[in-house]
Coordinates of C-alpha atoms and ligand atoms in Angstrom, one line a residue:
M1 CA 33.0 104.6 156.9
S2 CA 31.2 101.8 155.0
T3 CA 33.1 99.6 152.6
L4 CA 31.5 97.3 150.1
W5 CA 32.5 94.3 152.3
H6 CA 31.3 95.7 155.6
G7 CA 28.6 93.1 156.3
R8 CA 30.9 90.6 158.0
F9 CA 32.6 93.2 160.2
E10 CA 31.5 94.9 163.4
G11 CA 33.3 98.1 163.1
G12 CA 34.7 100.2 160.3
P13 CA 38.2 99.8 159.0
A14 CA 41.1 101.6 160.7
D15 CA 42.4 104.7 159.0
E16 CA 45.8 103.1 158.8
L17 CA 44.4 100.0 157.1
M18 CA 42.8 102.2 154.4
A19 CA 45.9 104.3 154.0
F20 CA 48.1 101.3 153.6
T21 CA 46.0 99.0 151.5
E22 CA 44.2 101.4 149.1
S23 CA 45.1 101.3 145.5
L24 CA 42.8 104.0 144.2
S25 CA 45.7 106.5 144.1
F26 CA 47.3 104.5 141.3
D27 CA 44.7 102.2 139.8
R28 CA 42.2 104.9 139.0
R29 CA 43.8 105.1 135.6
L30 CA 42.3 101.7 134.9
W31 CA 38.8 103.3 134.8
P32 CA 38.2 102.9 131.1
D33 CA 39.1 99.2 131.4
D34 CA 37.0 98.8 134.6
I35 CA 34.0 100.3 132.8
A36 CA 34.5 98.1 129.8
G37 CA 34.8 95.0 132.0
S38 CA 31.7 96.0 133.9
R39 CA 29.7 96.6 130.8
A40 CA 30.6 93.2 129.4
H41 CA 29.8 91.6 132.8
V42 CA 26.4 93.3 132.9
R43 CA 25.5 92.2 129.4
G44 CA 26.6 88.7 130.3
L45 CA 24.4 88.7 133.5
A46 CA 21.5 89.8 131.3
R47 CA 22.1 87.1 128.7
V48 CA 21.8 84.4 131.3
G49 CA 18.8 86.1 133.0
L50 CA 20.5 87.2 136.2
L51 CA 19.6 90.8 135.4
S52 CA 16.3 91.7 133.8
E53 CA 16.3 93.8 130.6
A54 CA 15.3 96.9 132.6
E55 CA 18.0 96.3 135.2
S56 CA 20.8 95.8 132.7
T57 CA 19.6 99.0 130.8
A58 CA 19.7 100.9 134.0
V59 CA 23.1 99.7 135.1
L60 CA 24.6 100.2 131.6
S61 CA 23.4 103.8 131.5
A62 CA 24.7 104.3 135.0
L63 CA 28.0 103.0 133.8
D64 CA 27.9 105.5 130.9
R65 CA 27.3 108.3 133.4
V66 CA 30.1 107.1 135.7
A67 CA 32.4 107.0 132.6
A68 CA 31.5 110.5 131.7
E69 CA 32.2 111.7 135.2
L70 CA 35.5 110.0 135.3
E71 CA 36.4 111.3 131.9
D72 CA 35.6 115.0 132.7
G73 CA 37.0 114.8 136.2
T74 CA 33.6 115.4 138.0
F75 CA 33.6 111.9 139.6
A76 CA 33.5 112.5 143.4
F77 CA 35.6 109.8 145.1
V78 CA 34.8 109.2 148.8
A79 CA 37.0 108.0 151.6
S80 CA 35.7 104.4 151.5
D81 CA 36.7 104.0 147.8
E82 CA 39.5 101.5 148.2
D83 CA 40.2 101.1 144.5
I84 CA 38.7 102.0 141.1
H85 CA 36.6 98.8 141.2
T86 CA 34.8 99.7 144.5
A87 CA 34.5 103.4 143.5
V88 CA 32.7 102.5 140.2
E89 CA 30.4 100.0 141.9
R90 CA 29.6 102.4 144.8
R91 CA 28.7 105.2 142.3
V92 CA 26.6 102.9 140.1
T93 CA 24.6 101.8 143.2
E94 CA 24.1 105.4 144.2
L95 CA 22.7 106.1 140.8
V96 CA 20.4 103.1 140.2
G97 CA 19.9 101.6 143.7
A98 CA 18.9 97.9 143.7
A99 CA 19.8 97.2 140.1
G100 CA 23.3 98.7 140.8
A101 CA 23.6 96.4 143.8
K102 CA 23.5 93.4 141.3
L103 CA 26.5 94.6 139.4
H104 CA 29.0 92.5 141.3
T105 CA 26.9 89.3 140.9
G106 CA 29.2 86.3 140.3
R107 CA 32.3 88.6 140.2
S108 CA 35.2 89.3 142.5
R109 CA 37.6 92.1 142.4
N110 CA 40.1 89.3 141.8
D111 CA 38.9 88.4 138.4
Q112 CA 37.8 92.0 137.8
S113 CA 41.2 93.6 138.5
A114 CA 43.0 90.9 136.5
T115 CA 40.6 91.6 133.6
D116 CA 41.2 95.3 133.8
V117 CA 45.0 95.0 133.8
R118 CA 44.9 92.6 130.8
L119 CA 42.7 95.1 128.9
W120 CA 45.1 97.9 129.8
L121 CA 48.1 95.9 128.8
K122 CA 46.7 95.0 125.4
R123 CA 46.1 98.8 124.7
T124 CA 49.4 99.9 126.2
L125 CA 51.6 97.3 124.6
A126 CA 50.1 98.2 121.2
E127 CA 51.0 101.9 122.0
I128 CA 54.5 101.0 122.9
G129 CA 54.7 99.0 119.7
A130 CA 53.6 102.0 117.7
R131 CA 56.3 104.2 119.3
L132 CA 58.9 101.5 118.6
V133 CA 58.1 101.5 114.9
E134 CA 58.0 105.3 114.9
L135 CA 61.6 105.3 116.2
Q136 CA 62.5 102.6 113.7
G137 CA 61.1 104.8 110.9
V138 CA 63.3 107.7 112.1
L139 CA 66.4 105.4 112.1
L140 CA 65.5 104.2 108.6
A141 CA 65.0 107.7 107.3
R142 CA 68.3 108.8 108.8
A143 CA 70.0 105.7 107.4
E144 CA 68.7 106.4 103.9
A145 CA 69.8 110.0 104.1
A146 CA 73.3 109.1 105.4
G147 CA 74.5 107.8 102.0
E148 CA 78.1 106.7 102.2
T149 CA 79.0 108.6 105.4
Y150 CA 81.1 106.4 107.5
L151 CA 82.5 106.4 111.1
P152 CA 84.6 104.1 113.2
G153 CA 82.9 100.9 114.3
Y154 CA 83.9 100.1 117.8
T155 CA 84.6 97.0 119.9
H156 CA 85.6 97.5 123.5
L157 CA 84.9 101.2 122.7
Q158 CA 88.2 101.1 120.8
R159 CA 88.2 101.9 117.1
A160 CA 87.9 98.6 115.2
Q161 CA 86.9 98.9 111.5
P162 CA 85.0 101.7 109.7
V163 CA 81.3 101.1 109.1
L164 CA 78.7 103.1 107.2
L165 CA 76.6 105.4 109.5
A166 CA 73.5 103.8 107.9
H167 CA 74.8 100.4 109.1
H168 CA 75.2 101.6 112.6
L169 CA 71.7 103.2 112.7
L170 CA 70.1 100.1 111.3
A171 CA 71.8 97.9 113.9
H172 CA 69.6 99.7 116.5
G173 CA 66.6 99.4 114.1
W174 CA 66.9 95.6 113.9
S175 CA 67.2 95.3 117.7
L176 CA 64.0 97.4 118.1
G177 CA 62.2 95.2 115.6
R178 CA 62.9 92.2 117.9
H179 CA 61.0 94.0 120.6
V180 CA 58.1 94.5 118.3
D181 CA 58.1 90.7 117.8
R182 CA 58.4 90.1 121.5
L183 CA 55.4 92.4 122.2
A184 CA 53.3 90.5 119.8
E185 CA 54.3 87.3 121.4
V186 CA 53.5 88.6 124.9
V187 CA 50.2 90.0 123.8
R188 CA 49.2 86.5 122.7
R189 CA 49.3 85.4 126.3
V190 CA 47.9 88.6 127.7
D191 CA 44.9 88.2 125.4
V192 CA 43.0 85.8 127.7
S193 CA 40.0 86.8 129.7
P194 CA 40.0 86.0 133.5
L195 CA 36.4 87.3 133.9
G196 CA 34.1 84.6 135.3
A197 CA 36.8 83.0 137.5
G198 CA 35.2 84.8 140.4
A199 CA 37.3 85.0 143.5
L200 CA 39.1 81.8 142.6
A201 CA 36.8 78.9 141.8
G202 CA 34.1 80.0 139.4
S203 CA 30.5 80.3 140.4
S204 CA 27.3 78.5 141.2
L205 CA 25.5 81.0 139.0
P206 CA 25.2 80.3 135.3
L207 CA 27.9 82.7 134.2
D208 CA 29.2 82.7 130.6
P209 CA 33.0 83.4 130.6
D210 CA 33.2 82.6 126.9
G211 CA 30.6 85.2 126.1
T212 CA 32.2 88.0 128.2
A213 CA 35.6 87.1 126.8
A214 CA 34.3 87.6 123.2
D215 CA 32.4 90.7 124.2
L216 CA 35.6 92.3 125.5
G217 CA 37.6 91.3 122.4
F218 CA 39.8 88.7 124.1
A219 CA 41.0 85.8 122.0
A220 CA 40.0 83.3 124.7
R221 CA 38.8 82.8 128.2
F222 CA 40.8 81.3 131.1
E223 CA 41.1 77.5 131.2
N224 CA 41.5 77.3 135.0
S225 CA 39.9 79.8 137.5
L226 CA 42.8 79.5 140.0
D227 CA 45.3 80.2 137.3
A228 CA 43.1 83.1 136.0
V229 CA 43.3 85.1 139.2
G230 CA 46.5 83.6 140.6
S231 CA 49.0 84.2 137.7
R232 CA 50.9 87.3 136.8
D233 CA 53.6 85.9 134.5
H234 CA 52.1 88.0 131.7
V235 CA 52.8 91.1 133.9
A236 CA 56.4 89.9 134.5
E237 CA 57.0 89.3 130.8
S238 CA 55.5 92.6 129.8
L239 CA 57.8 94.3 132.3
F240 CA 60.7 92.2 130.9
V241 CA 60.1 93.4 127.3
M242 CA 59.8 97.0 128.4
T243 CA 63.0 96.5 130.3
L244 CA 64.8 95.3 127.2
I245 CA 63.5 98.3 125.3
A246 CA 64.7 100.6 128.1
I247 CA 68.1 98.9 128.0
D248 CA 68.3 99.5 124.2
L249 CA 67.4 103.1 124.6
S250 CA 70.0 103.5 127.3
R251 CA 72.7 102.1 125.0
L252 CA 71.5 104.4 122.2
G253 CA 71.5 107.2 124.7
E254 CA 75.0 106.5 125.8
E255 CA 76.2 106.6 122.2
L256 CA 74.5 110.0 121.7
V257 CA 76.1 111.3 124.9
L258 CA 79.5 110.2 123.5
W259 CA 78.9 111.4 119.9
T260 CA 77.8 114.9 121.0
S261 CA 80.8 115.4 123.3
E262 CA 83.4 117.7 122.0
E263 CA 85.9 114.8 122.2
F264 CA 83.9 112.8 119.6
G265 CA 82.1 115.7 117.9
F266 CA 80.2 113.3 115.6
A267 CA 76.8 114.9 116.2
R268 CA 75.1 118.1 117.2
L269 CA 71.7 118.1 118.9
D270 CA 68.9 120.3 117.8
D271 CA 68.3 123.1 120.3
A272 CA 64.8 121.8 120.9
Y273 CA 66.2 118.5 122.1
A274 CA 69.1 119.8 124.2
T275 CA 69.2 121.6 127.5
G276 CA 71.4 124.3 128.9
S277 CA 73.2 124.7 132.2
S278 CA 71.9 127.0 134.9
M279 CA 75.4 128.2 135.6
L280 CA 77.6 127.5 132.6
P281 CA 76.5 129.7 129.7
Q282 CA 78.3 127.7 127.0
K283 CA 76.8 124.3 127.8
K284 CA 74.5 122.3 125.6
N285 CA 73.6 119.0 127.3
P286 CA 72.1 115.8 125.9
D287 CA 69.7 115.3 128.8
I288 CA 67.2 113.1 126.8
A289 CA 70.0 110.7 126.0
E290 CA 71.2 110.7 129.6
L291 CA 67.8 110.1 131.0
A292 CA 67.2 107.3 128.5
R293 CA 70.2 105.8 130.1
G294 CA 69.3 106.7 133.7
K295 CA 65.7 105.7 133.6
A296 CA 66.6 102.2 132.4
G297 CA 67.7 101.7 136.0
R298 CA 64.3 102.2 137.5
V299 CA 62.7 100.1 134.8
I300 CA 65.0 97.2 135.6
G301 CA 64.0 97.8 139.3
N302 CA 60.3 97.6 138.4
L303 CA 60.9 94.2 136.8
T304 CA 63.1 92.8 139.5
G305 CA 60.9 94.2 142.3
F306 CA 57.8 92.6 140.8
L307 CA 59.6 89.2 140.3
A308 CA 60.4 89.3 144.0
T309 CA 56.7 90.1 144.8
M310 CA 55.5 87.1 142.9
K311 CA 58.0 84.7 144.4
G312 CA 56.6 82.2 146.9
L313 CA 53.0 83.1 146.6
A314 CA 50.6 80.2 147.1
L315 CA 47.7 79.9 144.7
S316 CA 45.6 81.8 144.0
Y317 CA 45.0 85.5 144.5
N318 CA 47.0 87.2 147.2
R319 CA 46.8 90.9 148.0
D320 CA 50.5 91.1 147.1
Y321 CA 49.3 91.1 143.5
Q322 CA 48.0 94.6 143.9
E323 CA 51.6 95.5 143.6
D324 CA 51.6 94.6 139.9
K325 CA 50.2 97.9 138.9
E326 CA 52.7 100.6 139.9
P327 CA 55.7 99.0 138.3
L328 CA 53.7 98.2 135.2
F329 CA 52.4 101.8 134.9
D330 CA 55.7 103.3 135.7
S331 CA 57.7 101.2 133.2
A332 CA 55.1 101.8 130.5
D333 CA 55.1 105.6 131.1
Q334 CA 58.9 105.9 131.2
V335 CA 59.4 103.7 128.1
S336 CA 56.7 105.4 126.1
R337 CA 58.1 108.9 126.9
A338 CA 61.7 107.7 126.3
L339 CA 60.8 106.3 122.9
S340 CA 59.1 109.5 121.8
A341 CA 61.8 111.8 123.1
M342 CA 64.5 109.6 121.4
S343 CA 62.6 109.7 118.1
G344 CA 62.4 113.5 118.2
M345 CA 66.1 113.8 119.2
L346 CA 67.3 111.4 116.5
A347 CA 65.0 112.9 113.8
S348 CA 66.6 116.4 114.4
V349 CA 70.2 115.6 115.3
T350 CA 72.8 116.9 112.8
W351 CA 75.6 114.5 112.0
V352 CA 79.2 115.8 111.5
P353 CA 80.5 113.5 108.7
D354 CA 83.9 115.2 108.7
R355 CA 84.6 114.3 112.3
M356 CA 83.2 110.8 111.9
Q357 CA 85.3 110.1 108.8
A358 CA 88.5 111.7 110.1
A359 CA 88.2 109.4 113.1
A360 CA 87.5 106.4 110.9
D361 CA 90.4 107.2 108.5
A362 CA 93.0 106.7 111.2
E363 CA 95.5 104.6 109.3
T364 CA 95.3 101.7 111.7
S365 CA 91.6 101.2 110.9
S366 CA 92.7 99.4 107.8
A367 CA 94.9 96.9 109.6
T368 CA 92.5 94.0 109.0
D369 CA 92.2 94.9 105.3
L370 CA 96.0 94.6 105.0
A371 CA 96.0 91.2 106.7
E372 CA 93.2 90.1 104.4
L373 CA 95.2 91.3 101.3
L374 CA 98.0 88.9 102.4
V375 CA 95.5 86.1 103.0
A376 CA 94.2 86.7 99.4
D377 CA 97.8 86.2 98.3
G378 CA 97.8 82.8 100.1
M379 CA 99.4 83.7 103.4
P380 CA 97.8 81.9 106.4
F381 CA 95.8 84.4 108.4
R382 CA 97.7 84.0 111.7
E383 CA 101.0 84.9 109.9
A384 CA 99.3 87.8 108.1
H385 CA 98.0 89.1 111.4
A386 CA 101.6 89.0 112.8
V387 CA 103.1 90.8 109.8
V388 CA 100.5 93.7 110.0
G389 CA 100.7 93.8 113.8
G390 CA 104.4 94.3 113.5
L391 CA 104.0 97.2 111.1
V392 CA 101.4 98.8 113.4
R393 CA 103.7 98.4 116.4
R394 CA 106.5 100.1 114.5
A395 CA 104.2 102.9 113.4
L396 CA 103.1 103.5 117.0
A397 CA 106.8 103.4 118.0
G398 CA 107.4 106.4 115.7
E399 CA 109.3 104.6 112.9
G400 CA 107.0 106.2 110.3
T401 CA 103.4 106.4 109.2
L402 CA 101.7 103.0 108.7
S403 CA 101.2 103.8 105.0
A404 CA 104.9 104.4 104.5
L405 CA 105.9 101.3 106.4
V406 CA 103.3 99.3 104.4
A407 CA 104.7 100.7 101.1
A408 CA 108.2 99.6 102.2
E409 CA 107.1 96.1 103.2
P410 CA 107.8 93.8 100.2
V411 CA 104.7 91.6 100.6
L412 CA 102.4 94.6 100.8
G413 CA 104.0 97.5 98.8
R414 CA 101.9 100.1 97.0
R415 CA 98.9 97.7 96.7
G416 CA 98.9 97.7 100.5
A417 CA 99.5 101.4 100.9
A418 CA 96.4 102.0 98.7
L419 CA 94.2 100.2 101.3
V420 CA 95.3 102.6 104.0
A421 CA 94.0 105.7 102.1
P422 CA 91.0 107.5 103.5
G423 CA 87.6 106.0 102.7
V424 CA 88.9 102.8 101.2
S425 CA 88.5 100.3 104.1
V426 CA 84.7 100.7 104.5
R427 CA 84.1 100.0 100.8
R428 CA 85.8 96.6 101.3
R429 CA 83.1 95.3 103.7
T430 CA 81.3 93.5 100.9
T431 CA 79.9 90.3 102.6
P432 CA 76.1 89.9 103.2
G433 CA 75.0 91.8 106.3
G434 CA 78.4 93.7 106.3
A435 CA 79.1 97.3 106.9
G436 CA 80.0 98.6 103.4
P437 CA 77.9 100.3 100.7
G438 CA 77.0 97.1 98.8
P439 CA 75.5 95.0 101.6
V440 CA 74.0 98.1 103.3
A441 CA 72.0 98.9 100.2
V442 CA 70.6 95.4 100.3
Q443 CA 70.0 95.7 104.0
L444 CA 68.1 99.0 103.6
E445 CA 65.8 97.3 101.2
R446 CA 65.2 94.4 103.6
F447 CA 64.7 96.7 106.6
R448 CA 62.1 98.7 104.7
S449 CA 60.1 95.4 104.1
A450 CA 60.6 94.2 107.6
L451 CA 59.4 97.6 108.9
D452 CA 56.2 97.2 106.8
R453 CA 55.7 93.7 108.4
W454 CA 56.3 95.1 112.0
R455 CA 53.8 97.8 111.3
A456 CA 51.3 95.3 110.0
S457 CA 51.9 93.0 113.0
L458 CA 50.7 95.9 115.3
A459 CA 47.6 96.5 113.2
R460 CA 46.4 92.9 113.7
Ligands
LIG1 N1 42.8 96.6 144.4 C1 42.9 95.2 144.5 C2 43.9 94.6 143.5 O1 44.3 95.3 142.6 C3 41.6 94.5 144.3 C4 41.5 93.1 144.8 C5 41.2 93.0 146.2 N2 40.7 91.7 146.4 C6 40.5 91.2 147.6 N3 40.1 90.0 147.7 N4 40.7 91.9 148.7 O2 44.4 93.6 143.6

């Protein structure tokens, strides 16, 4: 077997070495980026006279042919192809001989693979952003359609105060928007070309890293060749943003698991977005929601595993860095699929407002409103809290319904009892950003504009 670096070695590589160190099995998906990087490199070599016009034309057309073979699956990989980079170069050289042998002039796989991953990340983070705004669009549409449907808001997973369903859905929407912002911020740092850094130190040849950076659509070239091939913080922060997205989806998933249970009964999944049981004929299971929760675990693992890989590596490139790809690819795949599946599930879920509202109308849900009524009358809040707390305790002890006890309480009376009536409490959440119909109408308007901005930020 003959590798591209065989010159210095007497014999061929051991089978175990190839089996253990190859990355072709997972980095072949970088081929569009590898071809793009090679095209830019060839054009750059031609601009500075390292390739003749005829040579660059020959190599570029060989790259076209290789791209076509990789695209339609006819590319024949051979045993010595260690990674996508060596496979492409080997094939180009087969196709155009001596001109092909000049492809790697002034380049190392270190700057090449770093370039490929940055190109891949720019594309992929934009795709994840598009899926994020799609899910935000679903949440917005469901929030707009939810009208004044309300449900219990929870703290500690205990009923706390009623909130509009729209308010609850938009809470997830705003959180997803921060991920869109984070992606844009990370892309700013991903958008730097390492091409021209060579193995670690640049070149004696008259390379033009600014030219290749511009050719590839990067915003800038590297400032320091050691940093260009020896840094992966952009990989770590991409993994981190994907992890935060996965964690949000896992939390949304957990709520859908709860809401679709018979105990809550707040929502019913569309048949197309639910699964059955192989044994229990009556079952309808929220597997998408569960896997959104479950897969967050491996996405967290991808981040923490890669952080451990980076730790303690002396500058610059180390082969350890080849381990950046599998976590990155896996997190991106899982997060992309989870976003799409959650969008479909949420777009088609049926809410059960009667169940939501019956749960929210539990009389104790208005306890805070009762205390605030006393505060409006001039009672210090701590005292009001104690008065209402005492009434709740007596209601729970079976002395009567809370509304009856409130009506009989001189400082509250019928004014107080009216607050305990169904549907009243949520309407009293009137402050900016609050959970009642007034502020939620404003919030919907603001979310619509923000979503336009998030969409536009992806288009840039
Ligand atoms: N497949 C390798 C990677 O992704 C290519 C770099 C190998 N470089 C080297 N100097 N052996 O990191």
